Short mmCIF file of C-alpha atoms in Angstrom, two decimals:
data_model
loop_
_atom_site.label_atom_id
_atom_site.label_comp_id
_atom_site.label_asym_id
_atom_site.label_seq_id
_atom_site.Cartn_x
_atom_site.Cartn_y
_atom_site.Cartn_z
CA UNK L 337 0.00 0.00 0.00
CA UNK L 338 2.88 2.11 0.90
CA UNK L 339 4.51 1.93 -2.59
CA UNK L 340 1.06 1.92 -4.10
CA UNK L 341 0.91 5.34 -2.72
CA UNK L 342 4.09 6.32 -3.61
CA UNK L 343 3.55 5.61 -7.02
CA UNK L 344 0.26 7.98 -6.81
CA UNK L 345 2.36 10.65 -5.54
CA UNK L 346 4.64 10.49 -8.32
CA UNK L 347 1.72 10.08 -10.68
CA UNK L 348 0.00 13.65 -9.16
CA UNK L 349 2.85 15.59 -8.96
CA UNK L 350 2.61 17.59 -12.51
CA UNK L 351 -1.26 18.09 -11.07
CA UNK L 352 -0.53 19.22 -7.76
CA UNK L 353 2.44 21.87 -9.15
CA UNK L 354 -0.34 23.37 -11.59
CA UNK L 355 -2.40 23.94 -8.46
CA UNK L 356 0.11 25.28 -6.19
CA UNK L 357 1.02 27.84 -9.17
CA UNK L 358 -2.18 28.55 -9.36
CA UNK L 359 -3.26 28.93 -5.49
CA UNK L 360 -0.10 29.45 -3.77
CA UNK L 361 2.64 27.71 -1.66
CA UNK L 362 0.42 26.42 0.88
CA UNK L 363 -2.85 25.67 -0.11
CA UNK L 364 -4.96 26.60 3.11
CA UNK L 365 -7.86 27.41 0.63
CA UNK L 366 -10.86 27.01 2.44
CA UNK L 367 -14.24 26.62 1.57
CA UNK L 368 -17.87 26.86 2.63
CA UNK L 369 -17.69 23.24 3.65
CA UNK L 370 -14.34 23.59 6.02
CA UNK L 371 -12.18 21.54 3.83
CA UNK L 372 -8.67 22.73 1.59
CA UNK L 373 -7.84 21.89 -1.48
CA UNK L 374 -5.36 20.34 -0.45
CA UNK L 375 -7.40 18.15 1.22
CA UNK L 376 -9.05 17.11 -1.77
CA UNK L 377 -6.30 16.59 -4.14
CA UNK L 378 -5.00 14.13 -0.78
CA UNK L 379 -7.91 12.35 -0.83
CA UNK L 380 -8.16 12.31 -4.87
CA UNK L 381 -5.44 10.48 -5.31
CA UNK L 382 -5.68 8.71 -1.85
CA UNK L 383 -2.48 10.15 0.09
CA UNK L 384 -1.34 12.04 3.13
CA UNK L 385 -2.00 15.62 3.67
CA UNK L 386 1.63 15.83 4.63
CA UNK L 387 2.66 14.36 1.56
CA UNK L 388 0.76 16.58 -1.16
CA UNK L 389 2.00 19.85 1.24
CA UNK L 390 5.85 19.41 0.93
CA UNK L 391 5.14 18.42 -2.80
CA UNK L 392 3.90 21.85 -3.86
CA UNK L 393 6.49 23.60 -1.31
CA UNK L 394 9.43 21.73 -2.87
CA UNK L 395 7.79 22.83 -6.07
CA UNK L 396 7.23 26.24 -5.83
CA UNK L 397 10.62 26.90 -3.53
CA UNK L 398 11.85 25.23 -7.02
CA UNK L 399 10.18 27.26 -9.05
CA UNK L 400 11.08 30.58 -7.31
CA UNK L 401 14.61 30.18 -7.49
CA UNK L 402 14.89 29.46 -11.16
CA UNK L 403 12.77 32.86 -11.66
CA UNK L 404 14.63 34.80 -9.57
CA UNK L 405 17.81 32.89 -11.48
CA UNK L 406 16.23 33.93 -14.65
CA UNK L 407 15.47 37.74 -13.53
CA UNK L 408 19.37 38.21 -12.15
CA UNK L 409 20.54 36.59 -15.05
CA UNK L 410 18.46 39.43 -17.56
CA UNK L 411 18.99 42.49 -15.26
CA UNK L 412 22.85 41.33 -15.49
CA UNK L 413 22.91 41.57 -19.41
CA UNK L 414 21.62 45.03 -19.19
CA UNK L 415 24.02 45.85 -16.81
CA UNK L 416 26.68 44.46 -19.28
CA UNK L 417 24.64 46.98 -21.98
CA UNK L 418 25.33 49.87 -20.11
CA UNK L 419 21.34 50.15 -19.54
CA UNK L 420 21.34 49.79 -16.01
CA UNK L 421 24.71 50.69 -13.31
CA UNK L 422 25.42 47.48 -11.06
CA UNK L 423 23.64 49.18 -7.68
CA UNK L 424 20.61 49.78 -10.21
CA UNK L 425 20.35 45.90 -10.56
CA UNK L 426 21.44 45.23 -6.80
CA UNK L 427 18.35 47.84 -5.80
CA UNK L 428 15.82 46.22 -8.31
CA UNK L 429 16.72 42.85 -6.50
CA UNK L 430 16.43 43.96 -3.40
CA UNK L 431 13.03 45.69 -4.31
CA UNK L 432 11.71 42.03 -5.89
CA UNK L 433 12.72 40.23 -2.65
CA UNK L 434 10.36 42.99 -0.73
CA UNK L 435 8.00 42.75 -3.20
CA UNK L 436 7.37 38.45 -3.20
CA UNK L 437 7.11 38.84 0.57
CA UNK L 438 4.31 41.40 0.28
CA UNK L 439 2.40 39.13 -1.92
CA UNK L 440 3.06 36.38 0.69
CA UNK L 441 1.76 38.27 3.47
CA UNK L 442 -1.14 39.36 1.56
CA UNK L 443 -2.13 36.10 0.11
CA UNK L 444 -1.95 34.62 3.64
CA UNK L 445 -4.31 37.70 4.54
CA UNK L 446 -6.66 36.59 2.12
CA UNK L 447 -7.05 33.21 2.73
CA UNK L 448 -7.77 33.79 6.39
CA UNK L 449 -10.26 36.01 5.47
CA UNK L 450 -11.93 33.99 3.24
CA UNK L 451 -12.10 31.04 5.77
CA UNK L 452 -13.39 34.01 8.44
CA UNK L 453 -15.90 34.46 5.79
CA UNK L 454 -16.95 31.23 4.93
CA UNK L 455 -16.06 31.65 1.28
CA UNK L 456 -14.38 29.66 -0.96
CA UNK L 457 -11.42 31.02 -1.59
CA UNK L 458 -11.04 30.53 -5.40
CA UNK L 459 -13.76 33.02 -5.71
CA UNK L 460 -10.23 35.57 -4.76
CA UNK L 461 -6.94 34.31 -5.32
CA UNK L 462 -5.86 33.17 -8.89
CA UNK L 463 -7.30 35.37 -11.50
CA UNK L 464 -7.08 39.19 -11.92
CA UNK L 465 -9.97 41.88 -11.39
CA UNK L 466 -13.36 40.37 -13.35
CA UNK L 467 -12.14 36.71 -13.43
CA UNK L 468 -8.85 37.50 -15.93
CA UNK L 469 -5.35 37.63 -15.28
CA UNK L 470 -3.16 36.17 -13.51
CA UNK L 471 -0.41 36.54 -10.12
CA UNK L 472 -3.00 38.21 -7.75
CA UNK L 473 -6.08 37.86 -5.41
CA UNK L 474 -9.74 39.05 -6.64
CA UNK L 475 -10.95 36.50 -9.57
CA UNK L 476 -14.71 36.80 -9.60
CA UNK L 477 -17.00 39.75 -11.11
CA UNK L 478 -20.32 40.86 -10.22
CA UNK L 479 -22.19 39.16 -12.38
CA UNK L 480 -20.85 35.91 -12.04
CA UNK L 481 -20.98 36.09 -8.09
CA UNK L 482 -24.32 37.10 -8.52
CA UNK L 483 -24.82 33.77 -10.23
CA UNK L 484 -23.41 32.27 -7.30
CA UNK L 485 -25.86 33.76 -4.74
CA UNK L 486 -28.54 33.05 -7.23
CA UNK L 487 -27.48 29.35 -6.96
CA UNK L 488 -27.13 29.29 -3.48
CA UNK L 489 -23.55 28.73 -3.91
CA UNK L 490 -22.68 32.30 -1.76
CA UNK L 491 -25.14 34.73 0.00
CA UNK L 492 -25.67 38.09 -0.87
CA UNK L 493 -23.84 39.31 2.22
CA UNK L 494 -20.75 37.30 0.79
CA UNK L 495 -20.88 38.56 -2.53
CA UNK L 496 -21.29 42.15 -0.66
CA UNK L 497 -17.63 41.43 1.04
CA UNK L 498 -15.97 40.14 -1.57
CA UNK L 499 -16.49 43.06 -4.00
CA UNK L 500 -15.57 45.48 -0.95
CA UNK L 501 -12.48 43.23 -0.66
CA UNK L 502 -12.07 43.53 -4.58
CA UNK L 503 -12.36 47.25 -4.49
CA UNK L 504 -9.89 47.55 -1.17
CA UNK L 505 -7.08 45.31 -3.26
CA UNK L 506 -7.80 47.95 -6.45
CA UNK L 507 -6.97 50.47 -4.33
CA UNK L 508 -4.46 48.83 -2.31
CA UNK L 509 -2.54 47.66 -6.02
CA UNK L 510 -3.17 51.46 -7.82
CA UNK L 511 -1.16 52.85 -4.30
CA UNK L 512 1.67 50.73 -4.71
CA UNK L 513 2.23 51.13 -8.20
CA UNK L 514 2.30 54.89 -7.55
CA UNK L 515 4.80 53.89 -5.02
CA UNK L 516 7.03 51.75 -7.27
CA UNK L 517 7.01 54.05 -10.04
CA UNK L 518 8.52 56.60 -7.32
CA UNK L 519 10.53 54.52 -6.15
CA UNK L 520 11.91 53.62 -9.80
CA UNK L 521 12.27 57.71 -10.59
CA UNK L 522 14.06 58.64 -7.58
CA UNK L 523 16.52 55.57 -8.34
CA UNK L 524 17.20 56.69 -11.96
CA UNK L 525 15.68 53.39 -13.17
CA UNK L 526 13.18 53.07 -16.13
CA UNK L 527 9.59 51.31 -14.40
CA UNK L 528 9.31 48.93 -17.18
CA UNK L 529 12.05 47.28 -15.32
CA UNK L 530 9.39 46.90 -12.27
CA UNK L 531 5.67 47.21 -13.67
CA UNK L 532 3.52 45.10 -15.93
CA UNK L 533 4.87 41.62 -14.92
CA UNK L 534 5.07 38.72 -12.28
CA UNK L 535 8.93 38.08 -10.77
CA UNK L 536 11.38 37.67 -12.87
CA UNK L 537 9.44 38.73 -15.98
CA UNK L 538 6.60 36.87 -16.62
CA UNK L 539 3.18 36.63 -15.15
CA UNK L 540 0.41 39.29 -14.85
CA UNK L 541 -1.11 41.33 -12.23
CA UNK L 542 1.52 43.17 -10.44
CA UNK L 543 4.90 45.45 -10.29
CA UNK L 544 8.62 43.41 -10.13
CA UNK L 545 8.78 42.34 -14.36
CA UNK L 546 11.93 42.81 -16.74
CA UNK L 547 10.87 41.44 -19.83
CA UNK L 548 14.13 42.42 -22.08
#
């Protein structure tokens, strides 16, 4: 049973990975009925909680470092242009290392709120503003959580907080681009260094992108 289950681990892992990109590094997505996802991707493919969790750690932990890899690696070649000085790439770093642990804190903020709130948590991490995008919280718009309330699957009072959450993350993601581009201007730097991509250059969403 034990290398039955093994095997199924191995099997799940390119599924589990997609999900953890998707919903973050630790899964605690929970829903109206008090379970996590990751609980039912364990019980899917019939393993340990334990198990699934340091699967999508050791993936995204993977993951990170080869973007981050990828990032130095881009910012370097434009230091070798003459685009950028040396501390210009060292600051950009160091403003992409304060930046993923904002969106970790955040995320974590959201998902606690959403269990608070008894709502599923998909309906606010993976997708940007109106259901589109990608890299941040708020995934659902009105008119499809109104479908939800009018099957039962929310209430009208949790539709009512979500949007309110949706329009305190707008304003929450319009201050800190202000912020960044700043931040960029009083550094000498060009923003398209910093805004219109995930870490490292890819991905949607949010500030910290060098796509050159």
């Amino acid at each position: 049973m034990q290398k039955k289950s093994k095997i199924a681990l191995g099997a799940s892992v390119a599924t589990i990975s997609a999900v953890a990109i998707l919903f973050g590094s630790n899964l605690a997505l929970a829903d109206s009925s008090g379970g996590t996802l990751t609980d039912r991707i364990a019980a899917k493919f019939n393993l340990k909680k334990a198990d699934v969790q340091a699967v999508v750690d050791s993936y995204r932990t993977d993951k990170q470092a080869e973007r981050q890899a990828e990032g130095s690696t881009r910012l370097q070649s434009l230091v070798d242009k003459g685009t950028i000085t040396a501390d210009q790439k060292t600051k950009i770093e160091a403003k992409q290392k304060e930046f993923q642990t904002s969106r970790e804190t955040e995320r974590t903020a959201l998902e606690k709120w959403a269990a608070d709130n008894g709502i599923d948590a998909k309906y606010l991490m993976g997708g940007g503003m109106g259901g589109r995008g990608h890299g941040g919280p708020m995934g659902e718009g009105s008119t499809r959580l109104q479908s939800l309330v009018d099957k039962g699957t929310i209430t009208a009072d949790q539709k009512t907080k979500i949007e309110a959450k949706q329009k305190e993350f707008q304003t929450s993601r319009e201050t800190e681009r202000t912020a960044l581009e700043k931040w960029a201007a009083d550094n000498g730097i060009d923003a398209k260094y910093l805004m219109g991509g995930g870490m490292g250059g890819r991905g949607h969403g949010g500030p910290m992108g060098e796509d050159n």
